[in-house]
């Protein structure tokens, strides 16, 4: 039950009656009238409990874009429903309008259109629908909150997709027009063609040359159908915000670009999100549905404020992949976490696989390192130098194990990782 | 679905729409306020104007009564002006053959009225208040107001001789049996004369006819002079306004009418109802677990603050030197390990000196010297290292 302002106004009018007819009976009569009118209004208000609530609309929306979800209110009763309807969503769903006024004749339906502009990645669930059904006098209303479940999955924004065309054209250079003449580990025989000046004499195929009058060379191309395993670290280091976005979101962006690129290059891409347990996994996707599958798997991921379990992650990986693959680990070059966790276990991984570590560096540290002027700025700079030294020490350690390290600020991490992948592919090291 | 409602417009409102919406929302309140102001102004305009000089025997203003008093004096009846009840009592007691004229009796307290009642002699009450009427002319009660010019129609010589007068807006009375009633409007007298304890008490419902402004109208002057000249002496009592707070035996709650108390009670009920209206939310508050906000550089900033609070200039200098050395060796084309190798110190210093022209001793002190003593030295050191780096880079 809810009252309206009119009830208060009615009671206030009663105050004027008191002055004209001053008696306790007047007081009683006026308030009895107010109570009676409120009771009558409640009795005549449209039934809320019997209403049918239905939903339709978007279930996925990319972060920063707009989704629309409709709420359909069906009135099976015999009285007209005059109501204020609030479709409650969590604040980060960015739902508007806050409430809508509806008038539903008996046996009919009305639709309320909600616009959602989410401000955060993840699943946004509709909380409840509150309906305040007014009586004909609008003195009082029946109010009830009902469940009308609906979930909108807010997908990662993937802002680095604008880099994709440039990287794809580089990829085409590698695979198509530009064939490699060097045989490497990750290359396969492509074709035979006539020798032209400048070709490496070592690539001359003497057997084919003997069969023809011309000198023939063998060409090689980067091998296709390699396997790439993207590993997202969702532990505590992923929670740190670089600029205003968590490191995890930057890593996701980079992983999406690399996934899109590698799947076009004909490689198989798998994804694993891990801290102390498997948070998300995408395996065995086909080329066309890889990206949607990755995006959907990533959407609900949140960084956990716990130390990631590197040993568990390595054993999970080793258990799942038998053939040689490129393991791309998206984490942070945090000296303590790396030295305790991953570094001792690297030999197990590098023995069989090629490992690449991609880390997002914080521009704030770079900014602090150049701070000068007074003592506090210089202390800032000293602390930043110390952090950079730690980071470069970890990088050097990793490289010693033959690990590729990509360390870039958030806006560059995705293209830098894609470039690193392309150069590995060009060199036939996959 | 039989009908589709397009819920609120998606387009943002224009300033005009916002203004229109606000106007529609607030116009009810504005109309009520405007009505209140208009009613107040009208009431203020209708209210009879009683000025301070009203019936003041010394005032020559329009509302004063000096003309009547002066004429009476010229006709041989001395008029004493009393500004307080004690002065009036003194004047009356010194000459019992006195007519006591009481004007502005609303200024009298109940004590004053008791004093006046005990005085001998006749009384003329001009527009008496309810309390004064009750104390000084028992049995006479107010019974509405009169209008228009009325003829005396009574045996009282003072009135009969004066003829009809204009008593518009004055009070009319209900008089007890035995009282002389004059100027009857709808059967109710505006002037009543009755004996009280052996003296004549005359009550007239309006003092208007005796003001300077209206004294020349109709029979006003004649009536006034007839009434005042009935005794050998006149004491005109115009009590000064009582000081604030005097005579307030009744508490505030006793003075407030019962209806107003009930109205206040009803208003409280209305306020409670309004509070209930505002307190009821449209659905529960939505709670949402939000991710923690941890800035990535927090640990680095924390370390900087620790350095500062402990004054760890040595640690800070070590970090700055290590960073500068790493970059300088890279610029000089030396292997990476050189930066942390003390054996290479001389070679590095010589290399930098060759590029910058700075003295080797200064470079050596900056890169490998003792830690700075205080913050100022640390700031100078950082500046010098920057300068070295810049010169090597540009050379």
CSV table of C-alpha atoms in Angstrom, one decimal, chain A residues 166-345:
chain,number,residue,atom,x,y,z
A,166,UNK,CA,46.3,-3.3,-40.5
A,167,UNK,CA,47.5,-6.5,-38.8
A,168,UNK,CA,45.5,-8.6,-41.3
A,169,UNK,CA,47.2,-6.9,-44.2
A,170,UNK,CA,50.6,-7.6,-42.7
A,171,UNK,CA,49.4,-11.2,-42.2
A,172,UNK,CA,48.5,-11.4,-45.9
A,173,UNK,CA,52.0,-10.2,-46.8
A,174,UNK,CA,53.4,-13.1,-44.8
A,175,UNK,CA,51.2,-15.8,-46.1
A,176,UNK,CA,50.2,-14.9,-49.6
A,177,UNK,CA,52.3,-12.6,-51.8
A,178,UNK,CA,55.4,-12.8,-49.8
A,179,UNK,CA,56.5,-16.3,-49.5
A,180,UNK,CA,59.4,-17.3,-47.4
A,181,UNK,CA,62.5,-18.8,-48.9
A,182,UNK,CA,63.9,-19.9,-45.6
A,183,UNK,CA,63.0,-23.1,-44.1
A,184,UNK,CA,62.2,-22.9,-40.4
A,185,UNK,CA,60.6,-24.9,-37.7
A,186,UNK,CA,57.1,-23.5,-38.3
A,187,UNK,CA,57.1,-23.5,-42.1
A,188,UNK,CA,55.8,-25.9,-44.6
A,189,UNK,CA,56.5,-26.5,-48.2
A,190,UNK,CA,54.4,-24.2,-50.4
A,191,UNK,CA,55.4,-24.6,-54.1
A,192,UNK,CA,58.2,-24.7,-56.7
A,193,UNK,CA,58.9,-21.8,-59.0
A,194,UNK,CA,61.5,-20.5,-61.3
A,195,UNK,CA,64.7,-19.0,-59.9
A,196,UNK,CA,64.9,-15.2,-60.0
A,197,UNK,CA,68.0,-13.1,-59.2
A,198,UNK,CA,68.3,-12.6,-55.5
A,199,UNK,CA,66.8,-15.9,-54.4
A,200,UNK,CA,68.8,-17.9,-51.9
A,201,UNK,CA,70.8,-20.5,-53.7
A,202,UNK,CA,70.3,-22.9,-50.8
A,203,UNK,CA,66.6,-23.1,-51.7
A,204,UNK,CA,67.2,-24.5,-55.2
A,205,UNK,CA,65.5,-27.8,-55.6
A,206,UNK,CA,68.1,-29.7,-57.7
A,207,UNK,CA,65.8,-32.7,-58.3
A,208,UNK,CA,63.2,-30.5,-59.9
A,209,UNK,CA,65.8,-28.4,-61.7
A,210,UNK,CA,67.2,-31.6,-63.3
A,211,UNK,CA,63.7,-32.5,-64.6
A,212,UNK,CA,63.4,-29.1,-66.3
A,213,UNK,CA,65.6,-26.8,-68.3
A,214,UNK,CA,65.2,-24.0,-65.7
A,215,UNK,CA,66.6,-23.6,-62.2
A,216,UNK,CA,63.7,-24.2,-59.8
A,217,UNK,CA,63.5,-23.1,-56.2
A,218,UNK,CA,61.3,-24.3,-53.4
A,219,UNK,CA,59.3,-21.8,-51.5
A,220,UNK,CA,58.0,-22.2,-48.0
A,221,UNK,CA,55.2,-20.5,-46.1
A,222,UNK,CA,54.4,-20.1,-42.5
A,223,UNK,CA,52.8,-23.2,-41.3
A,224,UNK,CA,49.1,-23.1,-40.7
A,225,UNK,CA,46.9,-24.8,-38.1
A,226,UNK,CA,49.3,-24.0,-35.2
A,227,UNK,CA,47.8,-23.9,-31.8
A,228,UNK,CA,47.7,-20.8,-29.7
A,229,UNK,CA,46.7,-20.9,-26.0
A,230,UNK,CA,45.7,-17.6,-24.5
A,231,UNK,CA,45.9,-17.6,-20.7
A,232,UNK,CA,44.4,-14.7,-18.8
A,233,UNK,CA,45.6,-14.2,-15.3
A,234,UNK,CA,42.6,-13.1,-13.2
A,235,UNK,CA,44.5,-13.0,-9.9
A,236,UNK,CA,45.2,-9.9,-7.8
A,237,UNK,CA,47.6,-8.3,-10.2
A,238,UNK,CA,44.8,-8.1,-12.8
A,239,UNK,CA,42.7,-6.0,-10.5
A,240,UNK,CA,45.1,-3.0,-10.5
A,241,UNK,CA,43.7,-0.1,-12.5
A,242,UNK,CA,45.9,1.4,-15.2
A,243,UNK,CA,44.4,4.7,-16.0
A,244,UNK,CA,40.8,4.0,-15.2
A,245,UNK,CA,40.4,0.5,-16.4
A,246,UNK,CA,41.5,-2.7,-14.7
A,247,UNK,CA,44.6,-4.4,-16.1
A,248,UNK,CA,42.3,-7.4,-16.8
A,249,UNK,CA,40.3,-5.4,-19.3
A,250,UNK,CA,43.4,-4.3,-21.2
A,251,UNK,CA,44.6,-7.9,-21.3
A,252,UNK,CA,41.2,-9.0,-22.6
A,253,UNK,CA,41.4,-6.4,-25.4
A,254,UNK,CA,44.8,-7.7,-26.4
A,255,UNK,CA,43.7,-11.3,-26.2
A,256,UNK,CA,40.7,-10.5,-28.5
A,257,UNK,CA,42.9,-8.8,-31.1
A,258,UNK,CA,45.3,-11.7,-31.1
A,259,UNK,CA,42.5,-14.2,-31.2
A,260,UNK,CA,40.9,-12.5,-34.2
A,261,UNK,CA,44.2,-12.2,-36.0
A,262,UNK,CA,45.3,-15.8,-35.3
A,263,UNK,CA,42.0,-17.3,-36.3
A,264,UNK,CA,42.2,-15.5,-39.6
A,265,UNK,CA,45.8,-16.8,-40.0
A,266,UNK,CA,44.4,-20.3,-39.8
A,267,UNK,CA,45.6,-21.1,-36.3
A,268,UNK,CA,43.6,-22.7,-33.6
A,269,UNK,CA,43.0,-20.4,-30.7
A,270,UNK,CA,42.0,-21.5,-27.2
A,271,UNK,CA,41.4,-19.4,-24.1
A,272,UNK,CA,41.9,-20.1,-20.4
A,273,UNK,CA,41.2,-17.7,-17.6
A,274,UNK,CA,42.8,-18.8,-14.4
A,275,UNK,CA,43.6,-17.6,-10.9
A,276,UNK,CA,43.3,-20.5,-8.4
A,277,UNK,CA,40.8,-22.3,-10.5
A,278,UNK,CA,39.6,-22.2,-14.1
A,279,UNK,CA,37.4,-19.1,-14.4
A,280,UNK,CA,36.6,-19.4,-18.1
A,281,UNK,CA,37.6,-21.7,-21.0
A,282,UNK,CA,37.1,-21.6,-24.7
A,283,UNK,CA,38.4,-24.6,-26.6
A,284,UNK,CA,37.9,-26.1,-30.0
A,285,UNK,CA,36.0,-23.2,-31.5
A,286,UNK,CA,35.7,-22.9,-35.2
A,287,UNK,CA,37.1,-19.9,-37.0
A,288,UNK,CA,33.8,-18.1,-37.3
A,289,UNK,CA,32.5,-18.5,-33.8
A,290,UNK,CA,35.8,-18.1,-31.9
A,291,UNK,CA,35.4,-14.4,-31.3
A,292,UNK,CA,31.8,-14.5,-30.1
A,293,UNK,CA,32.7,-17.4,-27.9
A,294,UNK,CA,35.7,-15.6,-26.4
A,295,UNK,CA,33.7,-12.4,-25.8
A,296,UNK,CA,30.9,-14.3,-24.1
A,297,UNK,CA,33.4,-16.2,-21.9
A,298,UNK,CA,35.2,-13.0,-20.9
A,299,UNK,CA,32.2,-10.9,-20.1
A,300,UNK,CA,31.5,-12.1,-16.6
A,301,UNK,CA,35.2,-12.3,-15.6
A,302,UNK,CA,36.2,-10.2,-12.6
A,303,UNK,CA,39.7,-10.0,-11.1
A,304,UNK,CA,39.9,-12.0,-7.9
A,305,UNK,CA,41.8,-10.5,-5.0
A,306,UNK,CA,43.9,-13.6,-4.4
A,307,UNK,CA,47.4,-14.6,-5.5
A,308,UNK,CA,47.2,-16.5,-8.7
A,309,UNK,CA,48.3,-20.1,-8.4
A,310,UNK,CA,51.0,-20.5,-11.1
A,311,UNK,CA,51.6,-24.1,-10.4
A,312,UNK,CA,48.0,-25.0,-10.9
A,313,UNK,CA,47.8,-23.0,-14.1
A,314,UNK,CA,50.9,-24.7,-15.6
A,315,UNK,CA,49.6,-28.2,-14.7
A,316,UNK,CA,46.2,-27.4,-16.1
A,317,UNK,CA,47.8,-26.2,-19.3
A,318,UNK,CA,50.1,-29.2,-19.6
A,319,UNK,CA,47.2,-31.5,-19.0
A,320,UNK,CA,45.1,-29.9,-21.7
A,321,UNK,CA,47.5,-29.5,-24.5
A,322,UNK,CA,49.6,-32.3,-25.8
A,323,UNK,CA,51.0,-30.9,-29.1
A,324,UNK,CA,53.4,-28.0,-29.2
A,325,UNK,CA,51.7,-24.6,-29.1
A,326,UNK,CA,52.2,-20.9,-28.4
A,327,UNK,CA,51.2,-20.1,-24.8
A,328,UNK,CA,50.4,-16.4,-24.5
A,329,UNK,CA,50.3,-15.5,-20.8
A,330,UNK,CA,48.5,-12.2,-20.2
A,331,UNK,CA,49.6,-11.1,-16.7
A,332,UNK,CA,51.7,-8.5,-15.0
A,333,UNK,CA,55.5,-8.4,-14.6
A,334,UNK,CA,55.1,-8.1,-10.9
A,335,UNK,CA,58.5,-9.1,-9.5
A,336,UNK,CA,57.2,-10.8,-6.3
A,337,UNK,CA,54.4,-12.7,-8.0
A,338,UNK,CA,56.7,-13.8,-10.9
A,339,UNK,CA,59.6,-15.0,-8.8
A,340,UNK,CA,57.5,-16.9,-6.4
A,341,UNK,CA,55.1,-18.3,-8.9
A,342,UNK,CA,55.9,-18.6,-12.6
A,343,UNK,CA,59.7,-18.4,-12.9
A,344,UNK,CA,60.5,-21.7,-11.2
A,345,UNK,CA,57.9,-23.5,-13.3
